[in-house]
Amino acid sequence: MSPCLELGFSTLRWAEGSLLLLDQTRLPRIQIEMHLHTVAELVDAIQRLCVRGAPALGCAAAYGMVLGVLDAKQPSEWLTQLRASGALIAAARPTAVNLAVGVAQMLAVGEQLAAATDADADADVDVWTALLLDAAIAFHDADADACLAIAENALPLVPDGSTVLTHCNAGALATGGLGTALAPLHLGHARGLRYHVFADETRPLRQGARLTAWELARHGIEVSVLADAAAATLLASGKIDLILVGADRIAANGDVANKIGTFPLAVLAERFHIPFYVLAPATTIDPQCAGGAAIPIEQRDAEELYGEDGARTGVGVFNPAFDMTPAGLVTHIITEHGIYQAHGAGQSAWQAYVNSLSL
Ligand code: MRU
Protein backbone atom coordinates (compact mmCIF):
# COMPACT_ATOMS: atom_id res chain seq x y z
CA MET A 1 0.00 0.00 0.00
CA SER A 2 1.38 3.43 -0.88
CA PRO A 3 2.53 5.48 2.15
CA CYS A 4 -0.14 8.19 1.68
CA LEU A 5 -2.73 5.46 2.11
CA GLU A 6 -1.33 3.92 5.26
CA LEU A 7 -4.39 3.60 7.45
CA GLY A 8 -2.51 2.69 10.62
CA PHE A 9 -3.73 -0.86 11.17
CA SER A 10 -3.37 -4.31 9.67
CA THR A 11 -6.53 -6.33 9.23
CA LEU A 12 -4.42 -9.47 9.00
CA ARG A 13 -0.76 -10.35 8.61
CA TRP A 14 1.63 -13.25 8.97
CA ALA A 15 4.35 -12.93 11.60
CA GLU A 16 6.74 -15.43 13.12
CA GLY A 17 4.83 -18.57 12.27
CA SER A 18 1.37 -17.36 13.17
CA LEU A 19 -1.54 -15.45 11.66
CA LEU A 20 -2.28 -12.14 13.33
CA LEU A 21 -5.82 -10.83 13.04
CA LEU A 22 -7.15 -7.50 14.23
CA ASP A 23 -10.02 -8.75 16.41
CA GLN A 24 -13.01 -6.96 14.87
CA THR A 25 -15.37 -8.10 17.59
CA ARG A 26 -13.52 -5.71 19.92
CA LEU A 27 -13.63 -2.64 17.68
CA PRO A 28 -14.08 0.27 18.04
CA ARG A 29 -13.23 0.21 21.74
CA ILE A 30 -10.15 -2.00 21.72
CA GLN A 31 -7.59 -2.43 18.95
CA ILE A 32 -5.97 -5.77 19.65
CA GLU A 33 -4.46 -8.52 17.52
CA MET A 34 -5.21 -12.20 17.95
CA HIS A 35 -2.36 -14.68 17.37
CA LEU A 36 -3.65 -17.79 15.61
CA HIS A 37 -1.63 -21.00 15.43
CA THR A 38 -4.15 -23.58 14.25
CA VAL A 39 -6.90 -24.08 11.69
CA ALA A 40 -9.40 -24.68 14.50
CA GLU A 41 -8.58 -21.26 15.95
CA LEU A 42 -9.02 -19.67 12.53
CA VAL A 43 -12.38 -21.35 11.88
CA ASP A 44 -13.59 -20.11 15.26
CA ALA A 45 -12.33 -16.58 14.49
CA ILE A 46 -14.10 -16.61 11.11
CA GLN A 47 -17.37 -17.85 12.58
CA ARG A 48 -17.29 -15.23 15.35
CA LEU A 49 -16.46 -12.51 12.75
CA CYS A 50 -13.12 -11.59 14.33
CA VAL A 51 -12.08 -11.49 10.67
CA ARG A 52 -14.85 -10.81 8.17
CA GLY A 53 -15.58 -9.26 4.80
CA ALA A 54 -15.24 -11.41 1.68
CA PRO A 55 -11.74 -10.46 0.46
CA ALA A 56 -10.25 -10.54 3.98
CA LEU A 57 -11.78 -14.00 4.43
CA GLY A 58 -10.02 -15.11 1.24
CA CYS A 59 -6.66 -13.87 2.58
CA ALA A 60 -7.29 -15.46 5.99
CA ALA A 61 -8.13 -18.73 4.25
CA ALA A 62 -4.87 -18.63 2.30
CA TYR A 63 -2.82 -18.11 5.48
CA GLY A 64 -4.96 -20.70 7.26
CA MET A 65 -3.82 -23.33 4.79
CA VAL A 66 -0.25 -22.62 5.92
CA LEU A 67 -1.28 -22.99 9.57
CA GLY A 68 -2.71 -26.38 8.65
CA VAL A 69 0.64 -27.83 7.57
CA LEU A 70 2.99 -26.20 10.09
CA ASP A 71 3.47 -29.38 12.12
CA ALA A 72 3.50 -31.87 9.21
CA LYS A 73 6.64 -34.01 9.11
CA GLN A 74 6.14 -36.28 6.06
CA PRO A 75 5.03 -35.43 2.50
CA SER A 76 1.91 -37.62 2.68
CA GLU A 77 1.00 -36.16 6.07
CA TRP A 78 1.54 -32.63 4.66
CA LEU A 79 -0.84 -33.18 1.77
CA THR A 80 -3.46 -34.90 3.93
CA GLN A 81 -3.36 -32.04 6.42
CA LEU A 82 -3.55 -29.46 3.63
CA ARG A 83 -6.66 -31.09 2.15
CA ALA A 84 -8.32 -31.47 5.56
CA SER A 85 -7.55 -27.83 6.42
CA GLY A 86 -9.08 -26.72 3.14
CA ALA A 87 -12.31 -28.59 3.87
CA LEU A 88 -12.60 -27.06 7.35
CA ILE A 89 -11.80 -23.49 6.29
CA ALA A 90 -14.03 -23.51 3.19
CA ALA A 91 -16.96 -24.68 5.33
CA ALA A 92 -16.51 -22.01 8.01
CA ARG A 93 -18.97 -19.57 6.36
CA PRO A 94 -20.96 -20.29 3.20
CA THR A 95 -21.69 -17.03 1.37
CA ALA A 96 -18.41 -15.21 0.62
CA VAL A 97 -16.92 -17.14 -2.28
CA ASN A 98 -13.48 -15.65 -1.55
CA LEU A 99 -13.08 -18.13 1.29
CA ALA A 100 -13.29 -21.04 -1.15
CA VAL A 101 -11.09 -19.19 -3.65
CA GLY A 102 -8.32 -18.70 -1.06
CA VAL A 103 -8.50 -22.39 -0.14
CA ALA A 104 -8.57 -23.58 -3.76
CA GLN A 105 -5.58 -21.48 -4.81
CA MET A 106 -3.43 -22.75 -1.92
CA LEU A 107 -4.59 -26.32 -2.49
CA ALA A 108 -3.54 -26.06 -6.14
CA VAL A 109 -0.08 -24.82 -5.08
CA GLY A 110 0.26 -27.67 -2.55
CA GLU A 111 -0.90 -30.34 -4.99
CA GLN A 112 1.57 -29.05 -7.60
CA LEU A 113 4.45 -29.12 -5.11
CA ALA A 114 3.60 -32.69 -4.16
CA ALA A 115 3.15 -33.80 -7.77
CA ALA A 116 6.48 -32.26 -8.79
CA THR A 117 8.32 -34.36 -6.21
CA ASP A 118 9.22 -37.97 -6.90
CA ALA A 119 6.93 -40.13 -4.75
CA ASP A 120 9.91 -42.00 -3.31
CA ALA A 121 11.98 -38.93 -2.66
CA ASP A 122 12.44 -37.73 0.87
CA ALA A 123 10.91 -34.33 0.24
CA ASP A 124 11.61 -31.54 2.69
CA VAL A 125 8.13 -30.45 3.72
CA ASP A 126 9.52 -27.32 5.39
CA VAL A 127 10.46 -26.13 1.91
CA TRP A 128 6.93 -26.87 0.73
CA THR A 129 5.52 -24.92 3.67
CA ALA A 130 7.79 -21.95 2.92
CA LEU A 131 6.62 -21.97 -0.70
CA LEU A 132 2.99 -22.22 0.38
CA LEU A 133 3.51 -19.20 2.64
CA ASP A 134 5.00 -17.29 -0.30
CA ALA A 135 1.85 -18.13 -2.27
CA ALA A 136 -0.40 -16.95 0.59
CA ILE A 137 1.50 -13.66 0.83
CA ALA A 138 1.21 -13.25 -2.96
CA PHE A 139 -2.55 -13.87 -2.68
CA HIS A 140 -2.77 -11.17 0.01
CA ASP A 141 -0.68 -8.74 -2.08
CA ALA A 142 -2.89 -9.40 -5.12
CA ASP A 143 -5.95 -8.52 -3.06
CA ALA A 144 -4.32 -5.23 -1.97
CA ASP A 145 -3.50 -4.46 -5.61
CA ALA A 146 -7.08 -5.24 -6.64
CA CYS A 147 -8.40 -2.84 -3.98
CA LEU A 148 -6.22 -0.03 -5.29
CA ALA A 149 -7.31 -0.68 -8.88
CA ILE A 150 -10.98 -0.71 -7.78
CA ALA A 151 -10.37 2.63 -6.07
CA GLU A 152 -8.84 4.13 -9.23
CA ASN A 153 -11.61 2.76 -11.45
CA ALA A 154 -14.38 4.03 -9.15
CA LEU A 155 -12.88 7.43 -8.32
CA PRO A 156 -14.47 9.26 -11.30
CA LEU A 157 -17.89 8.10 -10.05
CA VAL A 158 -17.33 9.78 -6.67
CA PRO A 159 -16.64 13.46 -7.36
CA ASP A 160 -15.27 15.93 -4.83
CA GLY A 161 -17.98 16.95 -2.34
CA SER A 162 -20.07 13.79 -2.79
CA THR A 163 -22.38 12.62 -0.06
CA VAL A 164 -22.32 8.84 -0.02
CA LEU A 165 -24.37 6.15 1.68
CA THR A 166 -22.74 2.80 2.46
CA HIS A 167 -23.81 -0.37 4.23
CA CYS A 168 -21.90 -2.81 6.44
CA ASN A 169 -18.11 -2.49 6.19
CA ALA A 170 -16.47 -2.93 2.82
CA GLY A 171 -13.31 -1.09 3.76
CA ALA A 172 -9.75 -1.95 4.69
CA LEU A 173 -11.11 -3.98 7.59
CA ALA A 174 -12.85 -6.25 5.09
CA THR A 175 -9.97 -6.80 2.67
CA GLY A 176 -6.22 -7.30 2.37
CA GLY A 177 -5.85 -3.69 1.20
CA LEU A 178 -7.78 -0.41 1.08
CA GLY A 179 -11.22 -1.96 0.83
CA THR A 180 -13.72 -2.14 -1.99
CA ALA A 181 -16.70 0.20 -1.47
CA LEU A 182 -14.64 2.45 0.80
CA ALA A 183 -11.48 2.27 -1.35
CA PRO A 184 -12.30 5.22 -3.68
CA LEU A 185 -13.18 7.29 -0.60
CA HIS A 186 -9.83 6.53 1.06
CA LEU A 187 -7.98 7.21 -2.20
CA GLY A 188 -9.88 10.40 -3.01
CA HIS A 189 -9.50 11.70 0.53
CA ALA A 190 -5.73 11.07 0.39
CA ARG A 191 -5.69 13.14 -2.83
CA GLY A 192 -7.48 16.05 -1.20
CA LEU A 193 -11.10 15.34 -2.20
CA ARG A 194 -13.77 15.78 0.45
CA TYR A 195 -16.71 13.50 1.14
CA HIS A 196 -19.43 13.04 3.67
CA VAL A 197 -20.28 9.40 4.26
CA PHE A 198 -23.46 8.11 5.86
CA ALA A 199 -22.85 4.63 7.27
CA ASP A 200 -25.84 2.37 7.93
CA GLU A 201 -25.58 0.93 11.41
CA THR A 202 -26.03 -2.57 9.87
CA ARG A 203 -28.05 -4.57 12.33
CA PRO A 204 -27.62 -6.92 14.02
CA LEU A 205 -23.81 -7.01 14.30
CA ARG A 206 -23.38 -3.28 13.63
CA GLN A 207 -20.46 -3.48 11.19
CA GLY A 208 -21.38 0.01 9.91
CA ALA A 209 -21.52 1.71 13.29
CA ARG A 210 -18.59 -0.17 14.82
CA LEU A 211 -16.24 -0.69 11.87
CA THR A 212 -17.00 1.65 8.96
CA ALA A 213 -17.41 4.67 11.22
CA TRP A 214 -14.14 3.81 13.03
CA GLU A 215 -12.21 3.20 9.81
CA LEU A 216 -13.39 6.37 8.06
CA ALA A 217 -13.12 8.66 11.07
CA ARG A 218 -9.55 7.58 11.82
CA HIS A 219 -8.66 8.47 8.22
CA GLY A 220 -10.26 11.89 8.67
CA ILE A 221 -13.28 11.26 6.42
CA GLU A 222 -16.50 12.85 7.70
CA VAL A 223 -18.93 10.12 8.68
CA SER A 224 -22.40 9.95 10.22
CA VAL A 225 -24.09 6.75 11.38
CA LEU A 226 -27.78 6.11 10.85
CA ALA A 227 -30.13 3.34 11.91
CA ASP A 228 -30.83 1.02 8.97
CA ALA A 229 -34.49 1.95 9.22
CA ALA A 230 -33.61 5.63 8.60
CA ALA A 231 -32.14 4.96 5.15
CA ALA A 232 -35.41 5.53 3.29
CA THR A 233 -35.89 8.89 4.98
CA LEU A 234 -32.30 9.88 4.21
CA LEU A 235 -32.58 8.84 0.57
CA ALA A 236 -35.93 10.59 0.16
CA SER A 237 -34.36 13.79 1.54
CA GLY A 238 -32.22 14.16 -1.59
CA LYS A 239 -28.98 14.41 0.41
CA ILE A 240 -27.35 11.28 -0.99
CA ASP A 241 -25.53 11.44 -4.33
CA LEU A 242 -24.66 7.78 -4.62
CA ILE A 243 -24.59 4.46 -2.77
CA LEU A 244 -21.43 2.33 -2.54
CA VAL A 245 -21.54 -1.26 -1.26
CA GLY A 246 -19.34 -4.34 -1.44
CA ALA A 247 -20.30 -7.93 -2.23
CA ASP A 248 -19.84 -11.38 -0.78
CA ARG A 249 -20.56 -13.19 -4.02
CA ILE A 250 -21.61 -11.99 -7.45
CA ALA A 251 -23.35 -14.56 -9.64
CA ALA A 252 -22.60 -14.96 -13.34
CA ASN A 253 -25.74 -12.98 -14.23
CA GLY A 254 -24.68 -10.07 -11.99
CA ASP A 255 -26.97 -10.78 -9.02
CA VAL A 256 -25.20 -9.64 -5.85
CA ALA A 257 -25.17 -11.25 -2.41
CA ASN A 258 -24.11 -8.76 0.26
CA LYS A 259 -24.84 -7.91 3.89
CA ILE A 260 -28.49 -8.14 4.86
CA GLY A 261 -30.07 -4.76 4.21
CA THR A 262 -28.32 -4.17 0.87
CA PHE A 263 -31.31 -5.25 -1.24
CA PRO A 264 -33.73 -2.72 0.30
CA LEU A 265 -31.17 0.03 -0.38
CA ALA A 266 -31.07 -0.98 -4.04
CA VAL A 267 -34.87 -0.86 -4.24
CA LEU A 268 -34.84 2.59 -2.62
CA ALA A 269 -32.07 3.75 -4.96
CA GLU A 270 -34.21 2.86 -7.97
CA ARG A 271 -37.22 4.62 -6.39
CA PHE A 272 -35.22 7.83 -5.80
CA HIS A 273 -33.01 7.64 -8.93
CA ILE A 274 -29.76 7.38 -6.99
CA PRO A 275 -26.80 5.46 -8.52
CA PHE A 276 -26.22 2.16 -6.76
CA TYR A 277 -22.67 0.85 -7.21
CA VAL A 278 -21.26 -2.53 -6.17
CA LEU A 279 -17.46 -2.66 -5.79
CA ALA A 280 -15.69 -5.99 -5.56
CA PRO A 281 -12.58 -7.82 -6.76
CA ALA A 282 -12.86 -10.49 -9.44
CA THR A 283 -12.31 -13.11 -6.72
CA THR A 284 -15.84 -12.28 -5.49
CA ILE A 285 -17.41 -13.18 -8.85
CA ASP A 286 -18.50 -16.80 -9.02
CA PRO A 287 -18.84 -17.88 -12.67
CA GLN A 288 -20.14 -21.28 -11.47
CA CYS A 289 -23.16 -19.64 -9.86
CA ALA A 290 -25.62 -18.86 -12.63
CA GLY A 291 -27.85 -16.55 -10.60
CA GLY A 292 -28.51 -15.22 -7.13
CA ALA A 293 -30.86 -18.08 -6.24
CA ALA A 294 -27.86 -20.43 -6.29
CA ILE A 295 -25.87 -18.38 -3.76
CA PRO A 296 -25.99 -19.98 -0.30
CA ILE A 297 -27.16 -17.46 2.29
CA GLU A 298 -25.76 -17.87 5.78
CA GLN A 299 -28.30 -18.02 8.60
CA ARG A 300 -26.81 -16.84 11.89
CA ASP A 301 -27.63 -17.59 15.50
CA ALA A 302 -30.87 -16.31 16.98
CA GLU A 303 -28.87 -14.97 19.88
CA GLU A 304 -27.26 -12.27 17.69
CA LEU A 305 -30.68 -10.74 17.17
CA TYR A 306 -32.65 -11.55 20.22
CA GLY A 307 -30.03 -12.23 22.86
CA GLU A 308 -31.00 -14.44 25.74
CA ASP A 309 -34.59 -13.19 25.58
CA GLY A 310 -35.24 -15.47 22.60
CA ALA A 311 -34.40 -18.62 24.52
CA ARG A 312 -36.37 -17.37 27.54
CA THR A 313 -39.57 -16.64 25.64
CA GLY A 314 -39.39 -19.36 23.00
CA VAL A 315 -39.72 -16.78 20.19
CA GLY A 316 -38.23 -17.80 16.84
CA VAL A 317 -35.80 -15.60 14.93
CA PHE A 318 -35.12 -15.02 11.21
CA ASN A 319 -31.48 -13.91 10.96
CA PRO A 320 -30.00 -14.20 7.45
CA ALA A 321 -26.55 -12.61 7.28
CA PHE A 322 -26.90 -11.63 3.60
CA ASP A 323 -29.48 -10.79 0.98
CA MET A 324 -29.53 -10.92 -2.78
CA THR A 325 -29.84 -7.83 -4.98
CA PRO A 326 -30.98 -8.59 -8.54
CA ALA A 327 -28.57 -7.47 -11.24
CA GLY A 328 -31.16 -5.10 -12.72
CA LEU A 329 -31.02 -2.88 -9.62
CA VAL A 330 -27.24 -2.41 -9.76
CA THR A 331 -26.17 0.67 -11.73
CA HIS A 332 -22.59 -0.56 -12.14
CA ILE A 333 -20.31 -3.28 -10.82
CA ILE A 334 -16.75 -1.99 -10.41
CA THR A 335 -13.87 -4.43 -10.21
CA GLU A 336 -10.10 -4.08 -10.58
CA HIS A 337 -10.62 -4.68 -14.30
CA GLY A 338 -13.15 -1.96 -15.05
CA ILE A 339 -16.72 -0.73 -14.77
CA TYR A 340 -19.48 -3.10 -15.87
CA GLN A 341 -23.24 -3.27 -16.15
CA ALA A 342 -24.77 -6.72 -15.96
CA HIS A 343 -28.04 -5.69 -17.63
CA GLY A 344 -29.22 -3.62 -20.57
CA ALA A 345 -26.59 -2.41 -23.02
CA GLY A 346 -23.71 -3.63 -20.86
CA GLN A 347 -24.90 -7.20 -20.49
CA SER A 348 -22.86 -8.84 -23.24
CA ALA A 349 -19.63 -7.11 -22.13
CA TRP A 350 -20.34 -8.32 -18.58
CA GLN A 351 -20.94 -11.89 -19.78
CA ALA A 352 -17.68 -11.83 -21.76
CA TYR A 353 -15.88 -10.60 -18.64
CA VAL A 354 -17.37 -13.34 -16.46
CA ASN A 355 -16.50 -15.96 -19.08
CA SER A 356 -12.91 -14.72 -19.17
CA LEU A 357 -12.67 -15.26 -15.39
CA SER A 358 -13.59 -18.93 -15.63
CA LEU A 359 -10.82 -19.70 -18.16
O1 MRU B 1 -20.79 -10.73 7.79
P1 MRU B 1 -19.66 -9.91 7.25
O2 MRU B 1 -19.27 -8.77 8.13
O3 MRU B 1 -18.48 -10.76 6.83
O4 MRU B 1 -20.27 -9.27 5.90
C1 MRU B 1 -19.44 -8.45 5.13
C2 MRU B 1 -20.14 -7.87 3.97
O5 MRU B 1 -21.28 -8.17 3.68
C3 MRU B 1 -19.34 -6.97 3.08
O6 MRU B 1 -20.14 -5.97 2.52
C4 MRU B 1 -18.73 -7.79 1.94
O7 MRU B 1 -18.06 -8.91 2.44
C5 MRU B 1 -17.81 -7.00 1.12
S1 MRU B 1 -16.32 -6.62 1.97
C6 MRU B 1 -15.28 -5.81 0.91
Short mmCIF file of C-alpha atoms in Angstrom, two decimals, residues 48-268:
data_model
loop_
_atom_site.label_atom_id
_atom_site.label_comp_id
_atom_site.label_asym_id
_atom_site.label_seq_id
_atom_site.Cartn_x
_atom_site.Cartn_y
_atom_site.Cartn_z
CA ARG A 48 -17.29 -15.23 15.35
CA LEU A 49 -16.46 -12.51 12.75
CA CYS A 50 -13.12 -11.59 14.33
CA VAL A 51 -12.08 -11.49 10.67
CA ARG A 52 -14.85 -10.81 8.17
CA GLY A 53 -15.58 -9.26 4.80
CA ALA A 54 -15.24 -11.41 1.68
CA PRO A 55 -11.74 -10.46 0.46
CA ALA A 56 -10.25 -10.54 3.98
CA LEU A 57 -11.78 -14.00 4.43
CA GLY A 58 -10.02 -15.11 1.24
CA CYS A 59 -6.66 -13.87 2.58
CA ALA A 60 -7.29 -15.46 5.99
CA ALA A 61 -8.13 -18.73 4.25
CA ALA A 62 -4.87 -18.63 2.30
CA TYR A 63 -2.82 -18.11 5.48
CA GLY A 64 -4.96 -20.70 7.26
CA MET A 65 -3.82 -23.33 4.79
CA VAL A 66 -0.25 -22.62 5.92
CA LEU A 67 -1.28 -22.99 9.57
CA GLY A 68 -2.71 -26.38 8.65
CA VAL A 69 0.64 -27.83 7.57
CA LEU A 70 2.99 -26.20 10.09
CA ASP A 71 3.47 -29.38 12.12
CA ALA A 72 3.50 -31.87 9.21
CA LYS A 73 6.64 -34.01 9.11
CA GLN A 74 6.14 -36.28 6.06
CA PRO A 75 5.03 -35.43 2.50
CA SER A 76 1.91 -37.62 2.68
CA GLU A 77 1.00 -36.16 6.07
CA TRP A 78 1.54 -32.63 4.66
CA LEU A 79 -0.84 -33.18 1.77
CA THR A 80 -3.46 -34.90 3.93
CA GLN A 81 -3.36 -32.04 6.42
CA LEU A 82 -3.55 -29.46 3.63
CA ARG A 83 -6.66 -31.09 2.15
CA ALA A 84 -8.32 -31.47 5.56
CA SER A 85 -7.55 -27.83 6.42
CA GLY A 86 -9.08 -26.72 3.14
CA ALA A 87 -12.31 -28.59 3.87
CA LEU A 88 -12.60 -27.06 7.35
CA ILE A 89 -11.80 -23.49 6.29
CA ALA A 90 -14.03 -23.51 3.19
CA ALA A 91 -16.96 -24.68 5.33
CA ALA A 92 -16.51 -22.01 8.01
CA ARG A 93 -18.97 -19.57 6.36
CA PRO A 94 -20.96 -20.29 3.20
CA THR A 95 -21.69 -17.03 1.37
CA ALA A 96 -18.41 -15.21 0.62
CA VAL A 97 -16.92 -17.14 -2.28
CA ASN A 98 -13.48 -15.65 -1.55
CA LEU A 99 -13.08 -18.13 1.29
CA ALA A 100 -13.29 -21.04 -1.15
CA VAL A 101 -11.09 -19.19 -3.65
CA GLY A 102 -8.32 -18.70 -1.06
CA VAL A 103 -8.50 -22.39 -0.14
CA ALA A 104 -8.57 -23.58 -3.76
CA GLN A 105 -5.58 -21.48 -4.81
CA MET A 106 -3.43 -22.75 -1.92
CA LEU A 107 -4.59 -26.32 -2.49
CA ALA A 108 -3.54 -26.06 -6.14
CA VAL A 109 -0.08 -24.82 -5.08
CA GLY A 110 0.26 -27.67 -2.55
CA GLU A 111 -0.90 -30.34 -4.99
CA GLN A 112 1.57 -29.05 -7.60
CA LEU A 113 4.45 -29.12 -5.11
CA ALA A 114 3.60 -32.69 -4.16
CA ALA A 115 3.15 -33.80 -7.77
CA ALA A 116 6.48 -32.26 -8.79
CA THR A 117 8.32 -34.36 -6.21
CA ASP A 118 9.22 -37.97 -6.90
CA ALA A 119 6.93 -40.13 -4.75
CA ASP A 120 9.91 -42.00 -3.31
CA ALA A 121 11.98 -38.93 -2.66
CA ASP A 122 12.44 -37.73 0.87
CA ALA A 123 10.91 -34.33 0.24
CA ASP A 124 11.61 -31.54 2.69
CA VAL A 125 8.13 -30.45 3.72
CA ASP A 126 9.52 -27.32 5.39
CA VAL A 127 10.46 -26.13 1.91
CA TRP A 128 6.93 -26.87 0.73
CA THR A 129 5.52 -24.92 3.67
CA ALA A 130 7.79 -21.95 2.92
CA LEU A 131 6.62 -21.97 -0.70
CA LEU A 132 2.99 -22.22 0.38
CA LEU A 133 3.51 -19.20 2.64
CA ASP A 134 5.00 -17.29 -0.30
CA ALA A 135 1.85 -18.13 -2.27
CA ALA A 136 -0.40 -16.95 0.59
CA ILE A 137 1.50 -13.66 0.83
CA ALA A 138 1.21 -13.25 -2.96
CA PHE A 139 -2.55 -13.87 -2.68
CA HIS A 140 -2.77 -11.17 0.01
CA ASP A 141 -0.68 -8.74 -2.08
CA ALA A 142 -2.89 -9.40 -5.12
CA ASP A 143 -5.95 -8.52 -3.06
CA ALA A 144 -4.32 -5.23 -1.97
CA ASP A 145 -3.50 -4.46 -5.61
CA ALA A 146 -7.08 -5.24 -6.64
CA CYS A 147 -8.40 -2.84 -3.98
CA LEU A 148 -6.22 -0.03 -5.29
CA ALA A 149 -7.31 -0.68 -8.88
CA ILE A 150 -10.98 -0.71 -7.78
CA ALA A 151 -10.37 2.63 -6.07
CA GLU A 152 -8.84 4.13 -9.23
CA ASN A 153 -11.61 2.76 -11.45
CA ALA A 154 -14.38 4.03 -9.15
CA LEU A 155 -12.88 7.43 -8.32
CA PRO A 156 -14.47 9.26 -11.30
CA LEU A 157 -17.89 8.10 -10.05
CA VAL A 158 -17.33 9.78 -6.67
CA PRO A 159 -16.64 13.46 -7.36
CA ASP A 160 -15.27 15.93 -4.83
CA GLY A 161 -17.98 16.95 -2.34
CA SER A 162 -20.07 13.79 -2.79
CA THR A 163 -22.38 12.62 -0.06
CA VAL A 164 -22.32 8.84 -0.02
CA LEU A 165 -24.37 6.15 1.68
CA THR A 166 -22.74 2.80 2.46
CA HIS A 167 -23.81 -0.37 4.23
CA CYS A 168 -21.90 -2.81 6.44
CA ASN A 169 -18.11 -2.49 6.19
CA ALA A 170 -16.47 -2.93 2.82
CA GLY A 171 -13.31 -1.09 3.76
CA ALA A 172 -9.75 -1.95 4.69
CA LEU A 173 -11.11 -3.98 7.59
CA ALA A 174 -12.85 -6.25 5.09
CA THR A 175 -9.97 -6.80 2.67
CA GLY A 176 -6.22 -7.30 2.37
CA GLY A 177 -5.85 -3.69 1.20
CA LEU A 178 -7.78 -0.41 1.08
CA GLY A 179 -11.22 -1.96 0.83
CA THR A 180 -13.72 -2.14 -1.99
CA ALA A 181 -16.70 0.20 -1.47
CA LEU A 182 -14.64 2.45 0.80
CA ALA A 183 -11.48 2.27 -1.35
CA PRO A 184 -12.30 5.22 -3.68
CA LEU A 185 -13.18 7.29 -0.60
CA HIS A 186 -9.83 6.53 1.06
CA LEU A 187 -7.98 7.21 -2.20
CA GLY A 188 -9.88 10.40 -3.01
CA HIS A 189 -9.50 11.70 0.53
CA ALA A 190 -5.73 11.07 0.39
CA ARG A 191 -5.69 13.14 -2.83
CA GLY A 192 -7.48 16.05 -1.20
CA LEU A 193 -11.10 15.34 -2.20
CA ARG A 194 -13.77 15.78 0.45
CA TYR A 195 -16.71 13.50 1.14
CA HIS A 196 -19.43 13.04 3.67
CA VAL A 197 -20.28 9.40 4.26
CA PHE A 198 -23.46 8.11 5.86
CA ALA A 199 -22.85 4.63 7.27
CA ASP A 200 -25.84 2.37 7.93
CA GLU A 201 -25.58 0.93 11.41
CA THR A 202 -26.03 -2.57 9.87
CA ARG A 203 -28.05 -4.57 12.33
CA PRO A 204 -27.62 -6.92 14.02
CA LEU A 205 -23.81 -7.01 14.30
CA ARG A 206 -23.38 -3.28 13.63
CA GLN A 207 -20.46 -3.48 11.19
CA GLY A 208 -21.38 0.01 9.91
CA ALA A 209 -21.52 1.71 13.29
CA ARG A 210 -18.59 -0.17 14.82
CA LEU A 211 -16.24 -0.69 11.87
CA THR A 212 -17.00 1.65 8.96
CA ALA A 213 -17.41 4.67 11.22
CA TRP A 214 -14.14 3.81 13.03
CA GLU A 215 -12.21 3.20 9.81
CA LEU A 216 -13.39 6.37 8.06
CA ALA A 217 -13.12 8.66 11.07
CA ARG A 218 -9.55 7.58 11.82
CA HIS A 219 -8.66 8.47 8.22
CA GLY A 220 -10.26 11.89 8.67
CA ILE A 221 -13.28 11.26 6.42
CA GLU A 222 -16.50 12.85 7.70
CA VAL A 223 -18.93 10.12 8.68
CA SER A 224 -22.40 9.95 10.22
CA VAL A 225 -24.09 6.75 11.38
CA LEU A 226 -27.78 6.11 10.85
CA ALA A 227 -30.13 3.34 11.91
CA ASP A 228 -30.83 1.02 8.97
CA ALA A 229 -34.49 1.95 9.22
CA ALA A 230 -33.61 5.63 8.60
CA ALA A 231 -32.14 4.96 5.15
CA ALA A 232 -35.41 5.53 3.29
CA THR A 233 -35.89 8.89 4.98
CA LEU A 234 -32.30 9.88 4.21
CA LEU A 235 -32.58 8.84 0.57
CA ALA A 236 -35.93 10.59 0.16
CA SER A 237 -34.36 13.79 1.54
CA GLY A 238 -32.22 14.16 -1.59
CA LYS A 239 -28.98 14.41 0.41
CA ILE A 240 -27.35 11.28 -0.99
CA ASP A 241 -25.53 11.44 -4.33
CA LEU A 242 -24.66 7.78 -4.62
CA ILE A 243 -24.59 4.46 -2.77
CA LEU A 244 -21.43 2.33 -2.54
CA VAL A 245 -21.54 -1.26 -1.26
CA GLY A 246 -19.34 -4.34 -1.44
CA ALA A 247 -20.30 -7.93 -2.23
CA ASP A 248 -19.84 -11.38 -0.78
CA ARG A 249 -20.56 -13.19 -4.02
CA ILE A 250 -21.61 -11.99 -7.45
CA ALA A 251 -23.35 -14.56 -9.64
CA ALA A 252 -22.60 -14.96 -13.34
CA ASN A 253 -25.74 -12.98 -14.23
CA GLY A 254 -24.68 -10.07 -11.99
CA ASP A 255 -26.97 -10.78 -9.02
CA VAL A 256 -25.20 -9.64 -5.85
CA ALA A 257 -25.17 -11.25 -2.41
CA ASN A 258 -24.11 -8.76 0.26
CA LYS A 259 -24.84 -7.91 3.89
CA ILE A 260 -28.49 -8.14 4.86
CA GLY A 261 -30.07 -4.76 4.21
CA THR A 262 -28.32 -4.17 0.87
CA PHE A 263 -31.31 -5.25 -1.24
CA PRO A 264 -33.73 -2.72 0.30
CA LEU A 265 -31.17 0.03 -0.38
CA ALA A 266 -31.07 -0.98 -4.04
CA VAL A 267 -34.87 -0.86 -4.24
CA LEU A 268 -34.84 2.59 -2.62
#
